[in-house]
Short mmCIF file of C-alpha atoms in Angstrom, two decimals:
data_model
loop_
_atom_site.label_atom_id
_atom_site.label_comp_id
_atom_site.label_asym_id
_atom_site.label_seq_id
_atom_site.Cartn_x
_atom_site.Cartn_y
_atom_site.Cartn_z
CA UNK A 1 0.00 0.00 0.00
CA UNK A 2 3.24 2.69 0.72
CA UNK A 3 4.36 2.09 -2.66
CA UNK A 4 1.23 2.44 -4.03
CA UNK A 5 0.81 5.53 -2.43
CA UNK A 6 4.36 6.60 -3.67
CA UNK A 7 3.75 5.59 -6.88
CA UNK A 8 0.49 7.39 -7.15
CA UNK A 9 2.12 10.70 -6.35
CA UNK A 10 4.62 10.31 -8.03
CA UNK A 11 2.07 10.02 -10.98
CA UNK A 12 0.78 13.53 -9.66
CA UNK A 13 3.73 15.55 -10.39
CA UNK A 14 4.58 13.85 -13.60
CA UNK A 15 1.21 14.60 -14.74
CA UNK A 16 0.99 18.18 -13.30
CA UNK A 17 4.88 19.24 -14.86
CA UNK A 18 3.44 17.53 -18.15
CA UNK A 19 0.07 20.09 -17.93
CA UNK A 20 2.82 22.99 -16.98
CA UNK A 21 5.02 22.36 -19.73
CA UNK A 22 2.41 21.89 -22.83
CA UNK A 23 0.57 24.90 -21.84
CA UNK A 24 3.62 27.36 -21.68
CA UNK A 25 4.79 25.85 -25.06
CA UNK A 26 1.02 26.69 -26.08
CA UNK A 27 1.00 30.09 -25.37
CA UNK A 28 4.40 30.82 -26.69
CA UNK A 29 3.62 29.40 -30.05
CA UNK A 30 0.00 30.88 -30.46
CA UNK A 31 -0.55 34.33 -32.55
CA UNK A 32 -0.53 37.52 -30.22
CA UNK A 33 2.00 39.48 -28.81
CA UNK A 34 1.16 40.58 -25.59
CA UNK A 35 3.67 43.63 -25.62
CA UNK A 36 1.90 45.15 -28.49
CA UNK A 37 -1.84 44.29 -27.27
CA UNK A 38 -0.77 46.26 -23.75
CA UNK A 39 0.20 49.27 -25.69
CA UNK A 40 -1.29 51.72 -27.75
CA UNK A 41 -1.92 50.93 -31.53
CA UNK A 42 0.61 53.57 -32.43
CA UNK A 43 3.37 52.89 -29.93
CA UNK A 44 6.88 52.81 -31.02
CA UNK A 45 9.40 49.81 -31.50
CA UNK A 46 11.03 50.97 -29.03
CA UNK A 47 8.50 51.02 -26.20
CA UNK A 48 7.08 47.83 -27.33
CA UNK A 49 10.65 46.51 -26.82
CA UNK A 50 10.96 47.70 -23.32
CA UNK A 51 7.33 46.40 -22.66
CA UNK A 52 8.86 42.78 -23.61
CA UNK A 53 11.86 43.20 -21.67
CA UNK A 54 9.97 44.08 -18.24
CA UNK A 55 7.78 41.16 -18.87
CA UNK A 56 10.60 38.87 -19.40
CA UNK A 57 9.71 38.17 -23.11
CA UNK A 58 12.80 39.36 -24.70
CA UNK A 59 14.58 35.81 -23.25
CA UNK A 60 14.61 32.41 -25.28
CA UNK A 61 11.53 30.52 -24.86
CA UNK A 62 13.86 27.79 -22.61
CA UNK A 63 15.08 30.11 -20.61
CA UNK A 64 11.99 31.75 -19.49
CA UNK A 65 11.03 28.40 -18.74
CA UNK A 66 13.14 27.80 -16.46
CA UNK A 67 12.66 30.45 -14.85
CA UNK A 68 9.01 29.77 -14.66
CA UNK A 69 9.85 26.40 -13.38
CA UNK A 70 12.37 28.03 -10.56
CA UNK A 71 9.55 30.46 -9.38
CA UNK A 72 7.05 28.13 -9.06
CA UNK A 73 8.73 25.28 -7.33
CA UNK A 74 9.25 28.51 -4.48
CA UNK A 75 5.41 29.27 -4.75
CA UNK A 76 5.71 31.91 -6.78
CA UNK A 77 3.47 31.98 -10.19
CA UNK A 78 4.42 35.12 -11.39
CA UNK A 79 2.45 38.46 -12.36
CA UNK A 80 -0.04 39.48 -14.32
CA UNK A 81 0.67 41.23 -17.54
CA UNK A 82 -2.21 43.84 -16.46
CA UNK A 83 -2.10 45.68 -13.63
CA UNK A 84 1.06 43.90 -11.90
CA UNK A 85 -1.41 41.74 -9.92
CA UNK A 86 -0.03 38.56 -7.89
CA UNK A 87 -1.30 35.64 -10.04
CA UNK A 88 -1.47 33.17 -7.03
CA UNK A 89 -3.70 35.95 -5.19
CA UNK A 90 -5.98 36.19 -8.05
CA UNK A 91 -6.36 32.48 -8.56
CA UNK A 92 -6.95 31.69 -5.24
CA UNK A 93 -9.68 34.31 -5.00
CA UNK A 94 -11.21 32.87 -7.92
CA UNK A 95 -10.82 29.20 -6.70
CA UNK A 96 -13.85 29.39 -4.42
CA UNK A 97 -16.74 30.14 -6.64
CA UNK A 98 -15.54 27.12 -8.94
CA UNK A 99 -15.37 24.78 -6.57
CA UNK A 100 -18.72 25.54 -5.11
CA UNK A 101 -19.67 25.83 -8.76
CA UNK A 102 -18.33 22.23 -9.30
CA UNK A 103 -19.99 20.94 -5.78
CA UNK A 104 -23.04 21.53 -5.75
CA UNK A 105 -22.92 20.55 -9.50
CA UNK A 106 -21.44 16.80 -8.45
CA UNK A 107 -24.19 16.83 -5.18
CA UNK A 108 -27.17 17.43 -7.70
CA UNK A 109 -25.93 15.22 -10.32
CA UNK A 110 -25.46 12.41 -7.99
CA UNK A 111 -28.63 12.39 -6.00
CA UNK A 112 -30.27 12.76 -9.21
CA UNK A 113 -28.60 9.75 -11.07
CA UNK A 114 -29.52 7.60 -8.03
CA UNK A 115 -32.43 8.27 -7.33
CA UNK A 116 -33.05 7.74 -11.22
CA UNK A 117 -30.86 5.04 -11.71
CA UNK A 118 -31.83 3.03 -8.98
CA UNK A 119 -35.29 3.26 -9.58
CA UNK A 120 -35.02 2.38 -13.67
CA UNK A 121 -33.39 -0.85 -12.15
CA UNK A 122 -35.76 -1.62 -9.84
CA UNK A 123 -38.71 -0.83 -12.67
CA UNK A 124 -36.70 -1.92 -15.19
CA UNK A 125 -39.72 -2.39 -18.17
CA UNK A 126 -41.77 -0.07 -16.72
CA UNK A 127 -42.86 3.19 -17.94
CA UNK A 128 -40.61 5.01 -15.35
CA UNK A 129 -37.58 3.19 -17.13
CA UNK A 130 -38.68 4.03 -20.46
CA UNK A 131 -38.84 7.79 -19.31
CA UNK A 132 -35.67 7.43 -17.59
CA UNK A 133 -34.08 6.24 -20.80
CA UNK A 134 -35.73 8.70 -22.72
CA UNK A 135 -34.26 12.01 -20.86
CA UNK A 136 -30.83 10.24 -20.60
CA UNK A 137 -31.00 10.01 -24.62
CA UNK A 138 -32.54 13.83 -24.83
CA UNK A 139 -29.83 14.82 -21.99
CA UNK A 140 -26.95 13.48 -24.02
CA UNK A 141 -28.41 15.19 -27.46
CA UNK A 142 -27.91 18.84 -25.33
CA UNK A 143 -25.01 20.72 -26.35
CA UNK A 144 -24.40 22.92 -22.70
CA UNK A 145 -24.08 25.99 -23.99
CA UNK A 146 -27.21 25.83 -26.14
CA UNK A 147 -28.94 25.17 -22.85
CA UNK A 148 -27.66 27.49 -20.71
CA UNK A 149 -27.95 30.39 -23.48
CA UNK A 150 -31.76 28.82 -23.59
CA UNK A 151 -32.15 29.08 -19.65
CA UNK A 152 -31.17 32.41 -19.50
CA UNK A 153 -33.43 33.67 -22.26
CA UNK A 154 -36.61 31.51 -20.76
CA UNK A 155 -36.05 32.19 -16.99
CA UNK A 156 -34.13 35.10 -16.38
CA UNK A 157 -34.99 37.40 -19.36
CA UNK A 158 -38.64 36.76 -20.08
CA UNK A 159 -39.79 35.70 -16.47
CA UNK A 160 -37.51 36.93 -14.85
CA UNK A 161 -36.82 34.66 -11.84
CA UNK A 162 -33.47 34.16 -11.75
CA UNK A 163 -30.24 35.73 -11.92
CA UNK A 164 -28.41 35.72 -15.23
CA UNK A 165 -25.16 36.63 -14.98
CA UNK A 166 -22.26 37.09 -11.69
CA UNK A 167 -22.46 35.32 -7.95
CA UNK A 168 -24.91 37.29 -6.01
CA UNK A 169 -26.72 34.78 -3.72
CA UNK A 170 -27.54 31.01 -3.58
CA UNK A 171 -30.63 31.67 -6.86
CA UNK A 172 -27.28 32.07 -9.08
CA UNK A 173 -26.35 28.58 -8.62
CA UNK A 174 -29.77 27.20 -10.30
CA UNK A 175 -28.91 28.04 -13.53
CA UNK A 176 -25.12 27.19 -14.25
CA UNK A 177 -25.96 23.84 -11.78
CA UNK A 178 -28.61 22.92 -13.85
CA UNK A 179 -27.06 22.85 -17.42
CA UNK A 180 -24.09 21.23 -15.72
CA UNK A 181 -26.40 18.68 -14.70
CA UNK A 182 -28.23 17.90 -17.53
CA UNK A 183 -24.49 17.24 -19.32
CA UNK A 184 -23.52 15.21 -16.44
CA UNK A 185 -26.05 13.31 -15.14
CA UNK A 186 -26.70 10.97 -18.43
CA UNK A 187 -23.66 8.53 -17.55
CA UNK A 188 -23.88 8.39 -14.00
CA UNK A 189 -27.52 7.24 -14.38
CA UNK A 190 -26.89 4.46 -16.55
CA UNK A 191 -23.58 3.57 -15.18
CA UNK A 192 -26.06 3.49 -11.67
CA UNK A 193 -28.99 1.70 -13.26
CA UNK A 194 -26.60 -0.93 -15.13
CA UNK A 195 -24.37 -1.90 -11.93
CA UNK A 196 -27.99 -2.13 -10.06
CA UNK A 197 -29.16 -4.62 -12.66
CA UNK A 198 -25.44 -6.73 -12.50
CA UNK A 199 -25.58 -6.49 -8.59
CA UNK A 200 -29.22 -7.71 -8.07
CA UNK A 201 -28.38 -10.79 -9.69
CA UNK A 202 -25.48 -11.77 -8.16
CA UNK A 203 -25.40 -14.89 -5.44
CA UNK A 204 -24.81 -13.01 -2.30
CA UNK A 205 -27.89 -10.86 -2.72
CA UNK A 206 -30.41 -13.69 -3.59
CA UNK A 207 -28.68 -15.62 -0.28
CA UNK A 208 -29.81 -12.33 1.51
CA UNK A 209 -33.02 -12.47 0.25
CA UNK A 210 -33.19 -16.04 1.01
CA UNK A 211 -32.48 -15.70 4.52
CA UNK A 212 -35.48 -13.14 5.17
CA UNK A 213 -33.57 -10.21 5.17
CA UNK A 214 -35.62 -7.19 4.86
CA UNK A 215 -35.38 -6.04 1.31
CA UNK A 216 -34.91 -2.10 1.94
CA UNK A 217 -31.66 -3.57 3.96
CA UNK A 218 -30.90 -5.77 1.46
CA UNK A 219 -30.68 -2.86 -1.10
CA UNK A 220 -28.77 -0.55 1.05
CA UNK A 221 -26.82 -2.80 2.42
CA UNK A 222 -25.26 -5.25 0.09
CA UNK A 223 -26.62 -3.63 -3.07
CA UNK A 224 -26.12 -0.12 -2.96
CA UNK A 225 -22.20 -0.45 -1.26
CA UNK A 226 -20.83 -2.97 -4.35
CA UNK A 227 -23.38 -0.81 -7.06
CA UNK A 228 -21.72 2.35 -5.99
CA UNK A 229 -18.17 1.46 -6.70
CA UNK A 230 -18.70 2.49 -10.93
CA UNK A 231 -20.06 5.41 -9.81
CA UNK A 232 -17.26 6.58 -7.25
CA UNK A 233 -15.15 6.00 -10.58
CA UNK A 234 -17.24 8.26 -12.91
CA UNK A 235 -17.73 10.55 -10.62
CA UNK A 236 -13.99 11.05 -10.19
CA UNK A 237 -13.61 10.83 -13.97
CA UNK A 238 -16.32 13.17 -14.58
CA UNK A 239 -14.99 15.59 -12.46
CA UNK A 240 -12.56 16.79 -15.53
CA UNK A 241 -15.72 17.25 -17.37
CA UNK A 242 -16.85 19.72 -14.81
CA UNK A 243 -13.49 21.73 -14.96
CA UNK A 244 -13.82 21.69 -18.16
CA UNK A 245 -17.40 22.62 -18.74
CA UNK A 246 -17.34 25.05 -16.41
CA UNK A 247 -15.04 27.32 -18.38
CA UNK A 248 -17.46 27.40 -20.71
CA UNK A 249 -20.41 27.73 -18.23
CA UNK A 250 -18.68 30.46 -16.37
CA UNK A 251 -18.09 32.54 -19.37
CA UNK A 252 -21.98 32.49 -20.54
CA UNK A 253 -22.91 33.28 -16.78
CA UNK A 254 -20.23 35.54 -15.86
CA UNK A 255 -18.74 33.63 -12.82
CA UNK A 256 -16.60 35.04 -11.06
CA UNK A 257 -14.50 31.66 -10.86
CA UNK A 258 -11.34 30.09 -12.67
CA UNK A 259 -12.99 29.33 -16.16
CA UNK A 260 -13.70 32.90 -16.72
CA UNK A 261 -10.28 34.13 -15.51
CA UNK A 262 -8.33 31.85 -17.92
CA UNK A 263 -10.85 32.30 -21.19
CA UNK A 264 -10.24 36.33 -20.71
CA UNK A 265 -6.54 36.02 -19.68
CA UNK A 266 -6.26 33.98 -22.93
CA UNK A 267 -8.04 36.36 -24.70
CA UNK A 268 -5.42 39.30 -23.67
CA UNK A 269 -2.43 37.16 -23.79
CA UNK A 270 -1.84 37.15 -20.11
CA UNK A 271 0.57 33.70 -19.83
CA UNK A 272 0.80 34.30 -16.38
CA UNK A 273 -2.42 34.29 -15.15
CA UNK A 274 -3.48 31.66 -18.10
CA UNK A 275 -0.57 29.47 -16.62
CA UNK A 276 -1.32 29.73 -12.95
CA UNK A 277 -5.29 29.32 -13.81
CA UNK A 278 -4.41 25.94 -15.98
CA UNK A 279 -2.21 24.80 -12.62
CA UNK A 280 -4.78 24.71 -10.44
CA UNK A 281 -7.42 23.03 -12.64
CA UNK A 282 -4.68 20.33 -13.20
CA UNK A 283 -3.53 20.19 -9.52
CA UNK A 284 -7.28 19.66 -8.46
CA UNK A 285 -7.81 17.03 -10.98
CA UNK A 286 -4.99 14.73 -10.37
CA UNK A 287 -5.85 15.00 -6.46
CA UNK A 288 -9.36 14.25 -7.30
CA UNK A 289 -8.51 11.31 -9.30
CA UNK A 290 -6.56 10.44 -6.00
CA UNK A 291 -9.13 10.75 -3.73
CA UNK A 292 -10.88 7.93 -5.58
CA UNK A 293 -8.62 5.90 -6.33
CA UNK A 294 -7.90 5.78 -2.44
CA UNK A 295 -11.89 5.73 -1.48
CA UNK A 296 -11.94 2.82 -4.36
CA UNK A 297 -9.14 0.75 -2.06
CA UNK A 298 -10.85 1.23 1.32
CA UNK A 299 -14.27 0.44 -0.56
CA UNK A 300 -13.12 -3.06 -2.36
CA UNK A 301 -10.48 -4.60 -0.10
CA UNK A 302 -9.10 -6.68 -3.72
CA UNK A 303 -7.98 -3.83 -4.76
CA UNK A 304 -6.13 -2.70 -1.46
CA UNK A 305 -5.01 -5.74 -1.50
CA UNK A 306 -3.42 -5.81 -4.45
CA UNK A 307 -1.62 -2.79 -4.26
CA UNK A 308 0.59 -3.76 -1.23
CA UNK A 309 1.77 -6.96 -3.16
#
């Protein structure tokens, strides 16, 4: 189990420098100088010039590299381009409303798929499954951003009832949660419903049955614990779907969170901030892919098991 632990972090920082590395090659390579976009159209060579050499530009691509690499390893992710703000300040003020975003978004989507999921097992034929099935089908046909555009035009421009735009109190969270949700919940449902099915049939549970044990207890008992193993997986899995979505999510809704700070420091060439904004994402993904891997282990001793030989 140590080495497995060792190994897994070791994973971490391979996977984090690798994240690091392609995105500062990215922004380097891609069309934009950020020199000329902070200065006026008409400025001269030589002030754009100076511009580059206060930001560090004027250096070989490898050697601001490593110096990016020698800040950061002391905690230090650099400035912005804009205003000379602290990038790690900025980030971590921004952090919050993501990850509340991205919380409440993984709460809702899981009591949703399974309550759904278990009860499409437990119906399975019935007209409850067939509707089940049919919103996981119409779910998956959703791009996200064509809902959320369409929630804010139905419920906060014509009636009015919820926020559009910014973090101003818990209503905001309806809409972004919800067309997170819609995108999400689709696979954790059937991944739920389908390890149901497996689960009900196994030996163990009809030897509960046979012995007269209650069948609520049965189901959250010796069902539920061995169903939910797929869906500790996905979930973890599915959690890069809600970094990732939520850039895009943030940006329709104005968010004040980490999506919306990278898409407009891309959008004004601001490496630094784009850079420290891209860490985090990748820092909280490989330690949420941790976290499950370890809950997986205590959860299913075969696999603790196995990791300590």
């Amino acid at each position: 189990m140590a080495w497995f632990l060792v190994r897994r972090t070791a994973q971490m920082f391979f996977v984090i420098l690798c994240v690091v590395t392609l995105v500062f090659i990215l922004l380097r390579a891609a069309s934009g100088d950020p020199a000329r976009l902070m200065n006026a159209a008409d400025a001269s060579d030589e002030v754009i010039e100076a511009t580059r050499a206060r930001l560090g530009l004027d250096e070989p691509v490898y050697v601001q590299y490593l110096y990016y690499l020698r800040n950061l390893l002391r905690g230090d992710m650099g400035q912005s381009f804009y205003g000379a703000y602290d990038v790690r300040d900025v980030v971590l003020a921004a952090l919050p409303n993501t990850v509340a975003l991205a919380v409440v978004t993984m709460l809702v989507s899981t009591v949703i798929a399974l309550v759904l999921g278990i009860a499409s097992a437990l119906k399975r034929g019935s007209a409850l499954d067939r509707a089940v099935q049919v919103y996981v089908a119409a779910a998956q046909a959703t791009p996200n951003f064509w809902l959320a555009v369409l929630l804010v035009l139905v419920f906060a421009v014509q009636l009015g009832w919820l926020p559009a735009v910014d973090f101003t109190g818990p209503a905001s969270f309806v809409l972004p949660v919800t067309t997170m949700a819609v995108a999400l919940t689709p696979i954790l449902i059937r991944t739920v419903r389908q390890s149901f099915i497996e689960t009900l049939g196994e030996d163990y549970v009809r030897a509960a049955r046979a012995r007269g044990i209650p069948r609520r207890k049965v189901l959250l008992v010796h069902v539920l614990k061995v169903a939910s193993l797929p869906l500790i997986t996905l979930l973890g899995l599915q959690s890069a779907m809600v970094l990732a979505g939520s850039y895009v999510i943030e940006v329709i809704f104005n968010w004040p969170g980490i999506g919306k700070l990278a898409v407009d420091s891309l959008v004004s060439r601001n490496f630094p901030m784009v850079e420290g904004a891209v860490l985090v994402a990748a820092v909280a993904f490989v330690v949420i892919n941790f976290v499950v891997d370890m809950t997986y282990s205590v959860l299913d001793p075969r696999i603790r098991l196995g990791a300590g030989t």
